[in-house]
PDB file of C-alpha atoms in Angstrom:
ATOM      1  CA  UNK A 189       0.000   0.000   0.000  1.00 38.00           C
ATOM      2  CA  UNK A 190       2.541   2.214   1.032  1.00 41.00           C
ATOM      3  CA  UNK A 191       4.382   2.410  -3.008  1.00 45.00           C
ATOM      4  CA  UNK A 192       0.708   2.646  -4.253  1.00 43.00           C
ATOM      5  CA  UNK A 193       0.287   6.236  -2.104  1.00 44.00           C
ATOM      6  CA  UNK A 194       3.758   7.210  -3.449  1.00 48.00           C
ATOM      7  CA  UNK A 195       2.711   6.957  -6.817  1.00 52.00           C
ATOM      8  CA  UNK A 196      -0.766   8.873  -6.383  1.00 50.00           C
ATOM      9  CA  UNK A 197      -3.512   6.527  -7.383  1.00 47.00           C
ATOM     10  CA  UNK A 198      -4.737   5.550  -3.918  1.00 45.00           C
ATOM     11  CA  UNK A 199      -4.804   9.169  -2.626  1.00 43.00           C
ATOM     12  CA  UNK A 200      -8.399   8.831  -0.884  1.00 40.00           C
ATOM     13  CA  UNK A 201     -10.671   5.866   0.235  1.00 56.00           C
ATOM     14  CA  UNK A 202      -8.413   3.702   2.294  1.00 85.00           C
ATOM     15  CA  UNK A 203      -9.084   1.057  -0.468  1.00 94.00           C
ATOM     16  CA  UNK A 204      -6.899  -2.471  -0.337  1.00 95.00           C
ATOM     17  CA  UNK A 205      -4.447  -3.627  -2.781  1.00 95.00           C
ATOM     18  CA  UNK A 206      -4.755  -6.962  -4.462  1.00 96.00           C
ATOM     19  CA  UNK A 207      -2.486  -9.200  -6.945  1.00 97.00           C
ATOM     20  CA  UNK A 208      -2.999 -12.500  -8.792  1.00 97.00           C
ATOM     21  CA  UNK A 209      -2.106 -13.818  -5.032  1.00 98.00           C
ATOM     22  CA  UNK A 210      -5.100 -11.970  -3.033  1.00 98.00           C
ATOM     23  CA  UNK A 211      -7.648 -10.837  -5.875  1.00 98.00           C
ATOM     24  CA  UNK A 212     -10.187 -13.990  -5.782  1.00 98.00           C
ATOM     25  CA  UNK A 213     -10.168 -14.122  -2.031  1.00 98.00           C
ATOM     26  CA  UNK A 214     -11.041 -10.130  -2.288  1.00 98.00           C
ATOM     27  CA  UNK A 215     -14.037 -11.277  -4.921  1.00 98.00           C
ATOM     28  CA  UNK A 216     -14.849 -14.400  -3.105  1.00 98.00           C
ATOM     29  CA  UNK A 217     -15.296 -11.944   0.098  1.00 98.00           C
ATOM     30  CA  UNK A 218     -17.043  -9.160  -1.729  1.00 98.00           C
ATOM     31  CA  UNK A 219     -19.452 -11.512  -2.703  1.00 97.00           C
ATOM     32  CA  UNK A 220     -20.495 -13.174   0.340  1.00 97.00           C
ATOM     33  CA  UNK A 221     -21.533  -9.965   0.649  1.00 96.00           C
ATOM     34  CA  UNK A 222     -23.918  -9.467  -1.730  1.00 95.00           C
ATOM     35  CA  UNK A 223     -22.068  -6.484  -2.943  1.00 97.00           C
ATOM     36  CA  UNK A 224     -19.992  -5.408  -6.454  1.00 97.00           C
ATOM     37  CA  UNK A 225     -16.332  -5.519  -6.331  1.00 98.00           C
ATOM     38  CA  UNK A 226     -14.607  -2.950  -8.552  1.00 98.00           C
ATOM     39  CA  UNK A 227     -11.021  -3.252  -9.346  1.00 98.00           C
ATOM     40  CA  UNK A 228      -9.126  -0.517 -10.447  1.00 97.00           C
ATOM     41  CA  UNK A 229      -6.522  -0.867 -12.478  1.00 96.00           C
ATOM     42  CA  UNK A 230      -4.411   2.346 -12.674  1.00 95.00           C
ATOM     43  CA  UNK A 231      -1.318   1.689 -14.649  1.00 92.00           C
ATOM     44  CA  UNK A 232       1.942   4.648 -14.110  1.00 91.00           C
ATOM     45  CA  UNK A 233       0.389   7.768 -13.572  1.00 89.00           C
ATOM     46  CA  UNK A 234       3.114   9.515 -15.290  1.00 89.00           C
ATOM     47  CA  UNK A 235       2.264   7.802 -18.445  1.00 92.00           C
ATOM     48  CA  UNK A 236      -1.665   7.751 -18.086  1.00 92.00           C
ATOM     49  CA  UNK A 237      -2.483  10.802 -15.852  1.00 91.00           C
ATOM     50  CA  UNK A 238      -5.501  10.143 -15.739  1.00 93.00           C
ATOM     51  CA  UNK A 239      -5.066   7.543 -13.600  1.00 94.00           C
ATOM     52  CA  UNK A 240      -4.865  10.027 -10.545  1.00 92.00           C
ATOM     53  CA  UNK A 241      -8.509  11.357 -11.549  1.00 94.00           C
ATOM     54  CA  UNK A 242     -10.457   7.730 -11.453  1.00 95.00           C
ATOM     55  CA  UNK A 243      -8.498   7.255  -8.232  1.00 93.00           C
ATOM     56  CA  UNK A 244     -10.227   9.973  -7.013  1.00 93.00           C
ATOM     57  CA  UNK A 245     -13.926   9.067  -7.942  1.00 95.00           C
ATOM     58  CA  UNK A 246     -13.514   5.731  -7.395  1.00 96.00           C
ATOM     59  CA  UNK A 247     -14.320   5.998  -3.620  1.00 95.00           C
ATOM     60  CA  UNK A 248     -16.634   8.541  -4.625  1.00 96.00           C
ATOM     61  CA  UNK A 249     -18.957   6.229  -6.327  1.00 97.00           C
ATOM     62  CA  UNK A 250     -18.512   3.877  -4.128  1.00 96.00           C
ATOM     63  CA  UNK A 251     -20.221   5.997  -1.506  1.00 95.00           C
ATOM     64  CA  UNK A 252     -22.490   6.508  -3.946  1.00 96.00           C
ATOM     65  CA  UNK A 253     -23.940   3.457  -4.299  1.00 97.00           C
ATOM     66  CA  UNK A 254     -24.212   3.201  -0.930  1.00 95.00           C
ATOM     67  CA  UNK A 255     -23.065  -0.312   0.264  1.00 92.00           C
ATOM     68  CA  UNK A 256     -23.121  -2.108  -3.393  1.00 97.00           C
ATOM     69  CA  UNK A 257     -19.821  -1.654  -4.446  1.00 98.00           C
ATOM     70  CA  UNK A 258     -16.688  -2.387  -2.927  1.00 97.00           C
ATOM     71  CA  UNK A 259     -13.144  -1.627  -4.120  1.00 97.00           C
ATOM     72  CA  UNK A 260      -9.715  -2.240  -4.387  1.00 97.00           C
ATOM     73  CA  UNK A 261      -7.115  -1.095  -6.690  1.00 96.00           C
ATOM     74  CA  UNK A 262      -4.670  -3.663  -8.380  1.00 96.00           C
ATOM     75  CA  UNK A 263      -1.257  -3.602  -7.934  1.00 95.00           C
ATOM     76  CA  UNK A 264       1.482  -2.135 -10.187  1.00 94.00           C
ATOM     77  CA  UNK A 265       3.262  -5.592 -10.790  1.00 95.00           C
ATOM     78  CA  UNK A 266      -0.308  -7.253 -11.343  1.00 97.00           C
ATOM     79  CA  UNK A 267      -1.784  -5.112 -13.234  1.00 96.00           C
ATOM     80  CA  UNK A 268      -0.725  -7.273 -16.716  1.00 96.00           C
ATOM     81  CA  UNK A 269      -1.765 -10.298 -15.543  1.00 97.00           C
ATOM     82  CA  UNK A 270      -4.992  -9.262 -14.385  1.00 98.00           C
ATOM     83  CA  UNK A 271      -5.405  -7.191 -16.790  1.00 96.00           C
ATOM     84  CA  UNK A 272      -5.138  -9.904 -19.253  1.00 96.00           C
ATOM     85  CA  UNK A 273      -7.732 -12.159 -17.223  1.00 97.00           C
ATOM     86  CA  UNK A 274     -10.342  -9.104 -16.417  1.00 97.00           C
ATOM     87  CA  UNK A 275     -10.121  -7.673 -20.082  1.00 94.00           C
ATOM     88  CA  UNK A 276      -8.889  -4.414 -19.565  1.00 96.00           C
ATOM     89  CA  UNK A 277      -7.342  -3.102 -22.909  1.00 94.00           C
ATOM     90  CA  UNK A 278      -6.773   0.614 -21.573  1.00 94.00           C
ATOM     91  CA  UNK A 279      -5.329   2.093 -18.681  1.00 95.00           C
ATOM     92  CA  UNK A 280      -6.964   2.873 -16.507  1.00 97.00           C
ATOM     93  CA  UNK A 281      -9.379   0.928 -16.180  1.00 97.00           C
ATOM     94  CA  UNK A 282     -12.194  -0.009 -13.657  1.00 98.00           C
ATOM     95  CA  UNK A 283     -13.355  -3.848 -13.204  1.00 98.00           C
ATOM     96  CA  UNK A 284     -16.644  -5.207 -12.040  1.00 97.00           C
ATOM     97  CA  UNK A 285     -17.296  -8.038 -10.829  1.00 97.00           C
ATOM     98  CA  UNK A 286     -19.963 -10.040  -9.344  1.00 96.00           C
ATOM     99  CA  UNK A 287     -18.142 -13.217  -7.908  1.00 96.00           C
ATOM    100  CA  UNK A 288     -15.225 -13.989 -10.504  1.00 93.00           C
ATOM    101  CA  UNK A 289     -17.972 -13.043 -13.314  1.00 94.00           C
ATOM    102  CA  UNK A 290     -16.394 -10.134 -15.142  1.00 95.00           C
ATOM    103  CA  UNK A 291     -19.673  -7.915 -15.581  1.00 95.00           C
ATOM    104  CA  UNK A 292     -17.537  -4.871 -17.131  1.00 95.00           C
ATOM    105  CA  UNK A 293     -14.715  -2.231 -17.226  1.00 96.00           C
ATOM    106  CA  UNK A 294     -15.153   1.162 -17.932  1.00 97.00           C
ATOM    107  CA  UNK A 295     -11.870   2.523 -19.209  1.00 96.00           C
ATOM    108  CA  UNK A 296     -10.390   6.692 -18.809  1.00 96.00           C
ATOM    109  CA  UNK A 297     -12.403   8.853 -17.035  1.00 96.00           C
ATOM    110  CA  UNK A 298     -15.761   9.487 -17.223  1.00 97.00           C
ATOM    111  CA  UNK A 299     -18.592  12.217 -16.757  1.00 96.00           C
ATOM    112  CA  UNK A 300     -20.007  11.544 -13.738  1.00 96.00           C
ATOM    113  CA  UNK A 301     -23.305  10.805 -15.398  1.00 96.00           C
ATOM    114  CA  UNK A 302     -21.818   8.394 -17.227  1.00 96.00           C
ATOM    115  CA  UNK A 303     -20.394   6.404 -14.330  1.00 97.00           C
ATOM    116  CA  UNK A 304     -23.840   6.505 -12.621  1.00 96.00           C
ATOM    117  CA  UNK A 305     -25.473   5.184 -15.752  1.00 96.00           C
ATOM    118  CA  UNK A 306     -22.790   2.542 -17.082  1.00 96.00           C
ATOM    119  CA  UNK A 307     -22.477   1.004 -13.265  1.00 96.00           C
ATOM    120  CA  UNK A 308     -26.415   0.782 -12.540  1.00 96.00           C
ATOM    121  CA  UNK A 309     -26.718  -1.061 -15.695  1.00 94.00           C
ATOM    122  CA  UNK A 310     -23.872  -3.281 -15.163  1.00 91.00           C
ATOM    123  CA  UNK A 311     -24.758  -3.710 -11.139  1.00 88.00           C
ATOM    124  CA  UNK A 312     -28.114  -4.116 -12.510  1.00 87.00           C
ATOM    125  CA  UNK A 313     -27.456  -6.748 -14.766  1.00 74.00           C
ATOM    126  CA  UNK A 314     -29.002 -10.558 -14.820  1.00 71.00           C
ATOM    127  CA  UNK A 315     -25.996 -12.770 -14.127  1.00 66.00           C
ATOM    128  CA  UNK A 316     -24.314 -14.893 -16.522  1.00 60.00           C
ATOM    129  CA  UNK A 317     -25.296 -11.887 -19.259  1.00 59.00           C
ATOM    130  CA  UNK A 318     -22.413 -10.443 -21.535  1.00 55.00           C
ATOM    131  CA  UNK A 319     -19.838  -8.016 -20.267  1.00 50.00           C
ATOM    132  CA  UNK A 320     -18.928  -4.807 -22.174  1.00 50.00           C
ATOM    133  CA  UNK A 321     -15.955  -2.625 -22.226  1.00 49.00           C
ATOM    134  CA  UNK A 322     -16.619   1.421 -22.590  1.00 47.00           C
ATOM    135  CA  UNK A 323     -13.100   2.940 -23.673  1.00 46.00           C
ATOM    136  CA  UNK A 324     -14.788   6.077 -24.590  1.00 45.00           C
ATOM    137  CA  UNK A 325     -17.765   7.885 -24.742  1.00 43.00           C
ATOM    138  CA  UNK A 326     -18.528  10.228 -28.231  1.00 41.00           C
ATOM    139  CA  UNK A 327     -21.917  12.394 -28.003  1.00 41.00           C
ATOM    140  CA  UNK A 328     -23.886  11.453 -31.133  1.00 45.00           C
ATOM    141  CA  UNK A 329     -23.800  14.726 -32.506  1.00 44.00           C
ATOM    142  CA  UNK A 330     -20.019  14.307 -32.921  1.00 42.00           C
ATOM    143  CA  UNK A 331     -20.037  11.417 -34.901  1.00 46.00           C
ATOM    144  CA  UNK A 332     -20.215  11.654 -38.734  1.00 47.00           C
ATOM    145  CA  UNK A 333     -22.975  10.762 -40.921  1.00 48.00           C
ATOM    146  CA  UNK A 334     -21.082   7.400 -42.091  1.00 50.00           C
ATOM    147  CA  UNK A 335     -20.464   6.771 -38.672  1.00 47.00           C
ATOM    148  CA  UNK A 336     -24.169   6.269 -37.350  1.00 40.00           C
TER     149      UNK A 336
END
């Protein structure tokens, strides 16, 4: 934990650290509880600054939804590996989970509306349905006609 403050991305929400070692125990837990886990997966906030911002409104939104999420952030030396078996494909990167069922990552930051949305849907979710990935959001009046 203590390298994970030094590099920024656990600045608030007291949130654990897990590896290939510790991460199913951390879903197994979560659960039992009949709760969300979300995973963050940061990468080197030098090279993806952004990283700093979703630590920051990652324990944000999980006050937010009061009791049905519950987080951890990934660590540096994991972060491949897991990455690899949670689907992330851009840093960073937040996992859901219900169990060891990937239900979705939502990748960069986000407008908070968007988060709100995105994570009711994929709490919200029947199990066993498919998981997305949201790398990016572009408002529809952005795209181009052949892109519609």
């Amino acid at each position: 934990m203590e390298r994970l403050q030094r590099d920024g991305t656990r600045l608030r929400g007291g949130l654990p650290e897990v590896d290939a070692g510790t991460v199913d125990a951390f879903l197994d837990g979560v659960a039992r509880t009949g709760a969300i886990a979300v995973l963050l997966s940061a990468g080197d906030p030098a090279r993806f600054p952004e990283a700093l911002d979703v630590a920051i409104v990652l324990p944000e939104l999980i006050t937010a939804f009061q009791g049905r999420l519950r987080g951890a952030v990934i660590a540096r030396d994991a972060e491949a590996e897991l990455g690899a078996r949670f689907g992330v494909r851009v840093q960073p990167s937040l996992i859901f989970c219900r169990g060891t069922e990937t239900l979705g990552v939502i990748a960069k930051i986000q407008d908070w509306s968007v988060y709100v949305d995105r994570i009711s849907r994929l709490i919200d979710r029947p199990a066993g349905a498919v998981a997305t990935v949201v790398a990016s959001i572009v408002p529809a009046h952005q795209l181009s006609g052949g892109d519609r």
